[in-house]
PDB file of C-alpha atoms and ligand atoms in Angstrom:
ATOM      1  CA  UNK A   1     -33.877  61.547 -40.369  1.00  0.00           C
ATOM      2  CA  UNK A   2     -34.067  57.580 -42.018  1.00  0.00           C
ATOM      3  CA  UNK A   3     -30.295  57.721 -41.317  1.00  0.00           C
ATOM      4  CA  UNK A   4     -30.451  57.936 -37.906  1.00  0.00           C
ATOM      5  CA  UNK A   5     -33.656  56.176 -37.112  1.00  0.00           C
ATOM      6  CA  UNK A   6     -31.966  53.254 -39.167  1.00  0.00           C
ATOM      7  CA  UNK A   7     -28.388  52.834 -36.917  1.00  0.00           C
ATOM      8  CA  UNK A   8     -30.522  53.606 -33.327  1.00  0.00           C
ATOM      9  CA  UNK A   9     -32.985  50.752 -34.184  1.00  0.00           C
ATOM     10  CA  UNK A  10     -30.039  47.884 -35.571  1.00  0.00           C
ATOM     11  CA  UNK A  11     -28.434  48.807 -32.404  1.00  0.00           C
ATOM     12  CA  UNK A  12     -31.698  48.403 -30.749  1.00  0.00           C
ATOM     13  CA  UNK A  13     -32.805  45.267 -31.491  1.00  0.00           C
ATOM     14  CA  UNK A  14     -29.349  43.631 -31.369  1.00  0.00           C
ATOM     15  CA  UNK A  15     -29.946  44.280 -28.092  1.00  0.00           C
ATOM     16  CA  UNK A  16     -33.367  42.481 -27.473  1.00  0.00           C
ATOM     17  CA  UNK A  17     -35.041  45.780 -27.144  1.00  0.00           C
ATOM     18  CA  UNK A  18     -37.843  47.829 -28.192  1.00  0.00           C
ATOM     19  CA  UNK A  19     -37.200  51.254 -29.586  1.00  0.00           C
ATOM     20  CA  UNK A  20     -39.779  53.913 -28.560  1.00  0.00           C
ATOM     21  CA  UNK A  21     -39.989  56.721 -31.286  1.00  0.00           C
ATOM     22  CA  UNK A  22     -40.862  59.985 -29.059  1.00  0.00           C
ATOM     23  CA  UNK A  23     -43.399  62.134 -31.217  1.00  0.00           C
ATOM     24  CA  UNK A  24     -44.174  64.999 -28.879  1.00  0.00           C
ATOM     25  CA  UNK A  25     -44.356  67.787 -30.282  1.00  0.00           C
ATOM     26  CA  UNK A  26     -42.781  66.248 -33.742  1.00  0.00           C
ATOM     27  CA  UNK A  27     -44.932  67.238 -36.612  1.00  0.00           C
ATOM     28  CA  UNK A  28     -47.514  64.439 -38.609  1.00  0.00           C
ATOM     29  CA  UNK A  29     -45.578  63.913 -41.536  1.00  0.00           C
ATOM     30  CA  UNK A  30     -42.729  62.622 -40.034  1.00  0.00           C
ATOM     31  CA  UNK A  31     -44.473  60.339 -37.841  1.00  0.00           C
ATOM     32  CA  UNK A  32     -45.956  58.772 -41.032  1.00  0.00           C
ATOM     33  CA  UNK A  33     -42.352  58.676 -42.627  1.00  0.00           C
ATOM     34  CA  UNK A  34     -41.294  56.565 -39.505  1.00  0.00           C
ATOM     35  CA  UNK A  35     -44.519  54.785 -40.102  1.00  0.00           C
ATOM     36  CA  UNK A  36     -43.775  54.164 -43.363  1.00  0.00           C
ATOM     37  CA  UNK A  37     -40.214  52.279 -42.768  1.00  0.00           C
ATOM     38  CA  UNK A  38     -42.541  49.636 -40.402  1.00  0.00           C
ATOM     39  CA  UNK A  39     -42.100  52.052 -37.636  1.00  0.00           C
ATOM     40  CA  UNK A  40     -45.046  51.520 -34.948  1.00  0.00           C
ATOM     41  CA  UNK A  41     -44.133  52.597 -31.489  1.00  0.00           C
ATOM     42  CA  UNK A  42     -44.201  56.103 -30.991  1.00  0.00           C
ATOM     43  CA  UNK A  43     -44.142  58.071 -27.377  1.00  0.00           C
ATOM     44  CA  UNK A  44     -46.462  61.005 -27.149  1.00  0.00           C
ATOM     45  CA  UNK A  45     -46.136  62.976 -23.319  1.00  0.00           C
ATOM     46  CA  UNK A  46     -48.951  64.943 -22.850  1.00  0.00           C
ATOM     47  CA  UNK A  47     -52.418  63.967 -23.574  1.00  0.00           C
ATOM     48  CA  UNK A  48     -54.169  66.385 -25.705  1.00  0.00           C
ATOM     49  CA  UNK A  49     -51.456  66.135 -28.286  1.00  0.00           C
ATOM     50  CA  UNK A  50     -51.793  62.815 -28.397  1.00  0.00           C
ATOM     51  CA  UNK A  51     -55.418  62.396 -28.725  1.00  0.00           C
ATOM     52  CA  UNK A  52     -54.860  64.967 -31.471  1.00  0.00           C
ATOM     53  CA  UNK A  53     -52.608  62.800 -33.478  1.00  0.00           C
ATOM     54  CA  UNK A  54     -54.284  59.606 -32.314  1.00  0.00           C
ATOM     55  CA  UNK A  55     -57.515  60.096 -34.425  1.00  0.00           C
ATOM     56  CA  UNK A  56     -55.449  61.631 -37.529  1.00  0.00           C
ATOM     57  CA  UNK A  57     -53.091  58.044 -37.932  1.00  0.00           C
ATOM     58  CA  UNK A  58     -53.339  54.714 -38.427  1.00  0.00           C
ATOM     59  CA  UNK A  59     -55.429  52.661 -36.473  1.00  0.00           C
ATOM     60  CA  UNK A  60     -52.597  50.112 -35.423  1.00  0.00           C
ATOM     61  CA  UNK A  61     -49.920  52.061 -33.865  1.00  0.00           C
ATOM     62  CA  UNK A  62     -49.295  51.632 -30.774  1.00  0.00           C
ATOM     63  CA  UNK A  63     -49.269  54.786 -28.049  1.00  0.00           C
ATOM     64  CA  UNK A  64     -47.195  54.648 -25.021  1.00  0.00           C
ATOM     65  CA  UNK A  65     -47.821  57.439 -23.003  1.00  0.00           C
ATOM     66  CA  UNK A  66     -44.796  58.275 -21.259  1.00  0.00           C
ATOM     67  CA  UNK A  67     -45.536  61.432 -19.318  1.00  0.00           C
ATOM     68  CA  UNK A  68     -46.425  62.332 -16.709  1.00  0.00           C
ATOM     69  CA  UNK A  69     -50.688  61.843 -15.942  1.00  0.00           C
ATOM     70  CA  UNK A  70     -52.889  63.906 -14.276  1.00  0.00           C
ATOM     71  CA  UNK A  71     -56.045  61.866 -13.158  1.00  0.00           C
ATOM     72  CA  UNK A  72     -58.783  63.867 -14.912  1.00  0.00           C
ATOM     73  CA  UNK A  73     -57.175  62.847 -18.423  1.00  0.00           C
ATOM     74  CA  UNK A  74     -57.323  59.116 -17.305  1.00  0.00           C
ATOM     75  CA  UNK A  75     -60.370  58.276 -18.920  1.00  0.00           C
ATOM     76  CA  UNK A  76     -59.325  60.433 -22.336  1.00  0.00           C
ATOM     77  CA  UNK A  77     -56.708  57.763 -22.744  1.00  0.00           C
ATOM     78  CA  UNK A  78     -57.895  54.661 -22.133  1.00  0.00           C
ATOM     79  CA  UNK A  79     -58.294  51.652 -24.665  1.00  0.00           C
ATOM     80  CA  UNK A  80     -56.237  53.969 -26.755  1.00  0.00           C
ATOM     81  CA  UNK A  81     -52.462  52.788 -24.899  1.00  0.00           C
ATOM     82  CA  UNK A  82     -50.786  50.861 -25.389  1.00  0.00           C
ATOM     83  CA  UNK A  83     -48.727  51.475 -22.584  1.00  0.00           C
ATOM     84  CA  UNK A  84     -48.887  53.836 -19.619  1.00  0.00           C
ATOM     85  CA  UNK A  85     -45.407  54.224 -18.755  1.00  0.00           C
ATOM     86  CA  UNK A  86     -45.333  56.613 -15.938  1.00  0.00           C
ATOM     87  CA  UNK A  87     -48.202  55.424 -13.025  1.00  0.00           C
ATOM     88  CA  UNK A  88     -45.756  57.120 -10.296  1.00  0.00           C
ATOM     89  CA  UNK A  89     -49.107  57.476  -7.591  1.00  0.00           C
ATOM     90  CA  UNK A  90     -51.624  55.276  -6.391  1.00  0.00           C
ATOM     91  CA  UNK A  91     -54.292  57.631  -6.920  1.00  0.00           C
ATOM     92  CA  UNK A  92     -53.281  57.311 -10.222  1.00  0.00           C
ATOM     93  CA  UNK A  93     -53.323  53.657 -10.168  1.00  0.00           C
ATOM     94  CA  UNK A  94     -56.808  53.177  -8.747  1.00  0.00           C
ATOM     95  CA  UNK A  95     -58.735  55.965 -11.298  1.00  0.00           C
ATOM     96  CA  UNK A  96     -56.766  54.026 -14.689  1.00  0.00           C
ATOM     97  CA  UNK A  97     -58.653  50.643 -11.954  1.00  0.00           C
ATOM     98  CA  UNK A  98     -61.618  51.631 -12.036  1.00  0.00           C
ATOM     99  CA  UNK A  99     -62.446  53.090 -15.247  1.00  0.00           C
ATOM    100  CA  UNK A 100     -60.856  49.860 -17.009  1.00  0.00           C
ATOM    101  CA  UNK A 101     -63.460  48.662 -15.031  1.00  0.00           C
ATOM    102  CA  UNK A 102     -65.941  50.787 -16.081  1.00  0.00           C
ATOM    103  CA  UNK A 103     -64.907  49.503 -19.943  1.00  0.00           C
ATOM    104  CA  UNK A 104     -64.360  45.625 -19.381  1.00  0.00           C
ATOM    105  CA  UNK A 105     -60.692  46.498 -20.253  1.00  0.00           C
ATOM    106  CA  UNK A 106     -57.023  45.550 -18.797  1.00  0.00           C
ATOM    107  CA  UNK A 107     -54.634  48.288 -19.272  1.00  0.00           C
ATOM    108  CA  UNK A 108     -50.997  47.585 -19.923  1.00  0.00           C
ATOM    109  CA  UNK A 109     -48.803  50.639 -17.179  1.00  0.00           C
ATOM    110  CA  UNK A 110     -45.478  50.798 -15.862  1.00  0.00           C
ATOM    111  CA  UNK A 111     -44.074  51.749 -12.436  1.00  0.00           C
ATOM    112  CA  UNK A 112     -42.764  54.709 -12.508  1.00  0.00           C
ATOM    113  CA  UNK A 113     -40.200  55.081  -9.882  1.00  0.00           C
ATOM    114  CA  UNK A 114     -37.715  58.461  -9.207  1.00  0.00           C
ATOM    115  CA  UNK A 115     -33.635  57.290  -9.407  1.00  0.00           C
ATOM    116  CA  UNK A 116     -32.798  60.390 -10.560  1.00  0.00           C
ATOM    117  CA  UNK A 117     -31.220  63.297  -8.574  1.00  0.00           C
ATOM    118  CA  UNK A 118     -32.834  66.675  -9.664  1.00  0.00           C
ATOM    119  CA  UNK A 119     -36.610  67.594  -7.960  1.00  0.00           C
ATOM    120  CA  UNK A 120     -37.899  68.268 -10.707  1.00  0.00           C
ATOM    121  CA  UNK A 121     -38.315  64.074 -11.899  1.00  0.00           C
ATOM    122  CA  UNK A 122     -41.866  62.387 -11.479  1.00  0.00           C
ATOM    123  CA  UNK A 123     -41.734  59.197  -9.936  1.00  0.00           C
ATOM    124  CA  UNK A 124     -42.251  56.928  -6.457  1.00  0.00           C
ATOM    125  CA  UNK A 125     -40.223  57.075  -4.289  1.00  0.00           C
ATOM    126  CA  UNK A 126     -38.879  53.357  -3.533  1.00  0.00           C
ATOM    127  CA  UNK A 127     -39.828  53.248  -0.055  1.00  0.00           C
ATOM    128  CA  UNK A 128     -43.979  53.984  -0.861  1.00  0.00           C
ATOM    129  CA  UNK A 129     -43.621  51.643  -3.757  1.00  0.00           C
ATOM    130  CA  UNK A 130     -42.318  48.460  -2.404  1.00  0.00           C
ATOM    131  CA  UNK A 131     -44.680  49.378   0.609  1.00  0.00           C
ATOM    132  CA  UNK A 132     -47.712  49.430  -1.120  1.00  0.00           C
ATOM    133  CA  UNK A 133     -46.316  46.466  -3.333  1.00  0.00           C
ATOM    134  CA  UNK A 134     -45.969  44.755   1.045  1.00  0.00           C
ATOM    135  CA  UNK A 135     -49.338  45.254   1.625  1.00  0.00           C
ATOM    136  CA  UNK A 136     -51.348  44.491  -1.489  1.00  0.00           C
ATOM    137  CA  UNK A 137     -52.907  47.864  -2.232  1.00  0.00           C
ATOM    138  CA  UNK A 138     -51.507  47.778  -6.098  1.00  0.00           C
ATOM    139  CA  UNK A 139     -52.723  44.589  -6.804  1.00  0.00           C
ATOM    140  CA  UNK A 140     -55.706  46.244  -9.103  1.00  0.00           C
ATOM    141  CA  UNK A 141     -57.832  43.058 -11.105  1.00  0.00           C
ATOM    142  CA  UNK A 142     -57.642  45.495 -14.710  1.00  0.00           C
ATOM    143  CA  UNK A 143     -54.122  46.664 -14.983  1.00  0.00           C
ATOM    144  CA  UNK A 144     -51.450  43.943 -16.141  1.00  0.00           C
ATOM    145  CA  UNK A 145     -47.870  46.155 -14.274  1.00  0.00           C
ATOM    146  CA  UNK A 146     -45.280  45.202 -17.288  1.00  0.00           C
ATOM    147  CA  UNK A 147     -42.383  46.098 -15.679  1.00  0.00           C
ATOM    148  CA  UNK A 148     -41.243  50.288 -14.393  1.00  0.00           C
ATOM    149  CA  UNK A 149     -40.032  52.397 -15.843  1.00  0.00           C
ATOM    150  CA  UNK A 150     -37.479  55.292 -14.401  1.00  0.00           C
ATOM    151  CA  UNK A 151     -35.285  58.581 -16.215  1.00  0.00           C
ATOM    152  CA  UNK A 152     -31.627  59.310 -15.121  1.00  0.00           C
ATOM    153  CA  UNK A 153     -30.029  62.913 -13.902  1.00  0.00           C
ATOM    154  CA  UNK A 154     -30.209  64.940 -17.105  1.00  0.00           C
ATOM    155  CA  UNK A 155     -26.402  65.451 -16.179  1.00  0.00           C
ATOM    156  CA  UNK A 156     -22.954  64.941 -19.326  1.00  0.00           C
ATOM    157  CA  UNK A 157     -21.672  62.543 -16.024  1.00  0.00           C
ATOM    158  CA  UNK A 158     -22.627  59.140 -17.960  1.00  0.00           C
ATOM    159  CA  UNK A 159     -20.944  57.053 -14.826  1.00  0.00           C
ATOM    160  CA  UNK A 160     -23.759  59.228 -12.689  1.00  0.00           C
ATOM    161  CA  UNK A 161     -26.513  57.514 -15.343  1.00  0.00           C
ATOM    162  CA  UNK A 162     -24.983  54.166 -15.107  1.00  0.00           C
ATOM    163  CA  UNK A 163     -25.341  54.264 -11.641  1.00  0.00           C
ATOM    164  CA  UNK A 164     -29.294  55.037 -11.792  1.00  0.00           C
ATOM    165  CA  UNK A 165     -29.829  52.898 -14.563  1.00  0.00           C
ATOM    166  CA  UNK A 166     -28.810  49.817 -12.265  1.00  0.00           C
ATOM    167  CA  UNK A 167     -30.265  51.303  -9.841  1.00  0.00           C
ATOM    168  CA  UNK A 168     -33.170  51.027 -11.258  1.00  0.00           C
ATOM    169  CA  UNK A 169     -32.722  46.965 -12.735  1.00  0.00           C
ATOM    170  CA  UNK A 170     -31.424  45.957  -9.527  1.00  0.00           C
ATOM    171  CA  UNK A 171     -34.547  47.597  -8.011  1.00  0.00           C
ATOM    172  CA  UNK A 172     -36.898  46.133 -11.005  1.00  0.00           C
ATOM    173  CA  UNK A 173     -35.421  42.348 -10.347  1.00  0.00           C
ATOM    174  CA  UNK A 174     -36.547  42.895  -6.494  1.00  0.00           C
ATOM    175  CA  UNK A 175     -39.963  43.459  -7.250  1.00  0.00           C
ATOM    176  CA  UNK A 176     -40.203  40.971 -10.155  1.00  0.00           C
ATOM    177  CA  UNK A 177     -38.681  38.215  -7.126  1.00  0.00           C
ATOM    178  CA  UNK A 178     -41.380  39.778  -4.062  1.00  0.00           C
ATOM    179  CA  UNK A 179     -44.117  40.351  -6.257  1.00  0.00           C
ATOM    180  CA  UNK A 180     -44.737  38.876  -9.725  1.00  0.00           C
ATOM    181  CA  UNK A 181     -42.300  36.417  -9.902  1.00  0.00           C
ATOM    182  CA  UNK A 182     -44.726  33.645 -11.890  1.00  0.00           C
ATOM    183  CA  UNK A 183     -45.650  37.010 -14.024  1.00  0.00           C
ATOM    184  CA  UNK A 184     -44.433  36.666 -17.600  1.00  0.00           C
ATOM    185  CA  UNK A 185     -45.584  40.253 -18.328  1.00  0.00           C
ATOM    186  CA  UNK A 186     -43.677  41.716 -15.452  1.00  0.00           C
ATOM    187  CA  UNK A 187     -40.988  42.026 -17.457  1.00  0.00           C
ATOM    188  CA  UNK A 188     -40.021  45.472 -19.050  1.00  0.00           C
ATOM    189  CA  UNK A 189     -37.429  48.108 -17.938  1.00  0.00           C
ATOM    190  CA  UNK A 190     -38.155  51.123 -19.583  1.00  0.00           C
ATOM    191  CA  UNK A 191     -35.529  53.478 -19.662  1.00  0.00           C
ATOM    192  CA  UNK A 192     -32.204  55.246 -21.744  1.00  0.00           C
ATOM    193  CA  UNK A 193     -33.849  58.232 -24.087  1.00  0.00           C
ATOM    194  CA  UNK A 194     -30.764  60.383 -26.697  1.00  0.00           C
ATOM    195  CA  UNK A 195     -29.080  60.820 -24.411  1.00  0.00           C
ATOM    196  CA  UNK A 196     -28.097  58.042 -22.159  1.00  0.00           C
ATOM    197  CA  UNK A 197     -29.736  54.768 -24.358  1.00  0.00           C
ATOM    198  CA  UNK A 198     -26.684  53.602 -24.879  1.00  0.00           C
ATOM    199  CA  UNK A 199     -25.566  53.637 -21.422  1.00  0.00           C
ATOM    200  CA  UNK A 200     -29.621  51.954 -20.849  1.00  0.00           C
ATOM    201  CA  UNK A 201     -28.905  49.257 -23.688  1.00  0.00           C
ATOM    202  CA  UNK A 202     -25.419  48.447 -21.925  1.00  0.00           C
ATOM    203  CA  UNK A 203     -27.553  48.295 -17.898  1.00  0.00           C
ATOM    204  CA  UNK A 204     -29.943  45.975 -19.388  1.00  0.00           C
ATOM    205  CA  UNK A 205     -32.522  48.310 -21.253  1.00  0.00           C
ATOM    206  CA  UNK A 206     -35.607  46.293 -22.492  1.00  0.00           C
ATOM    207  CA  UNK A 207     -37.989  50.267 -23.188  1.00  0.00           C
ATOM    208  CA  UNK A 208     -36.024  52.947 -24.619  1.00  0.00           C
ATOM    209  CA  UNK A 209     -37.631  56.006 -25.617  1.00  0.00           C
ATOM    210  CA  UNK A 210     -35.900  58.350 -28.401  1.00  0.00           C
ATOM    211  CA  UNK A 211     -37.058  61.750 -29.297  1.00  0.00           C
ATOM    212  CA  UNK A 212     -34.536  64.640 -31.181  1.00  0.00           C
ATOM    213  CA  UNK A 213     -32.040  61.632 -31.628  1.00  0.00           C
ATOM    214  CA  UNK A 214     -34.519  60.446 -34.371  1.00  0.00           C
ATOM    215  CA  UNK A 215     -36.070  63.426 -34.993  1.00  0.00           C
ATOM    216  CA  UNK A 216     -34.370  66.537 -34.844  1.00  0.00           C
ATOM    217  CA  UNK A 217     -34.601  68.528 -32.224  1.00  0.00           C
ATOM    218  CA  UNK A 218     -37.461  69.596 -30.851  1.00  0.00           C
ATOM    219  CA  UNK A 219     -38.896  73.848 -31.333  1.00  0.00           C
TER     220      UNK A 219
HETATM  221  C1  PLP B 301     -38.877  63.893 -24.571  1.00  0.00           C
HETATM  222  C2  PLP B 301     -39.263  62.346 -23.354  1.00  0.00           C
HETATM  223  C3  PLP B 301     -38.481  61.082 -24.614  1.00  0.00           C
HETATM  224  C4  PLP B 301     -37.437  61.521 -24.904  1.00  0.00           C
HETATM  225  O1  PLP B 301     -35.895  62.388 -24.933  1.00  0.00           O
HETATM  226  P1  PLP B 301     -35.458  62.967 -26.455  1.00  0.00           P
HETATM  227  O2  PLP B 301     -34.324  63.365 -25.188  1.00  0.00           O
HETATM  228  O3  PLP B 301     -35.954  63.760 -26.780  1.00  0.00           O
HETATM  229  O4  PLP B 301     -34.721  61.643 -26.386  1.00  0.00           O
HETATM  230  C5  PLP B 301     -37.889  60.283 -23.089  1.00  0.00           C
HETATM  231  N1  PLP B 301     -38.076  60.000 -21.988  1.00  0.00           N
HETATM  232  C6  PLP B 301     -39.880  60.849 -21.475  1.00  0.00           C
HETATM  233  C7  PLP B 301     -40.560  60.541 -20.477  1.00  0.00           C
HETATM  234  C8  PLP B 301     -39.644  61.780 -22.336  1.00  0.00           C
HETATM  235  O5  PLP B 301     -40.365  62.928 -21.531  1.00  0.00           O
END
């Protein structure tokens, strides 16, 4: 695990990107191993599992919520997450804003945009997202929008993956230019997993989310 981690980290750092080690399903011991090597950014996709790990692991870990989030789970994660990657509907954003406001915090979030061809992938359709941004519906005082996130189609065809990542980068640039021009917080492009992170880095990812390539296959 250490060798894979070091090599991947070197690659990612040379691209000035951030590695989120996706620790879903992995036992605490493996997370602690990476923590001892100095790693702090970990990603989880299920709230219940995240909360159990959050309680047991050091407080200076920066937790990234990367999975689809149910509105009724938001109350459990506000103040505990460093970055929510998968905001893909206005109802979820409203809830995050309201609960953040109650607690007097601002919550850092990414807008998840659908770029894959598969039906199963979550994410905003770009037309809907642009229309909500245009109408100011996503201006929430207690949310800091930090950029966009997307998942490419699960395929061996790296040309297709590259095309999808390029599309996400274009969306990022368009949204930045149109709505967040003078907002330095809006700078993140979260894309790339074990199978496609090299392509993602070539296409300008600032955050990559890698699980199995570091920790080994999930059970
Ligand atoms: C599981 C997961 C990853 C990491 O997947 P690997 O293929 O194990 O690297 C990245 N992003 C999201 C949203 C995930 O759910």
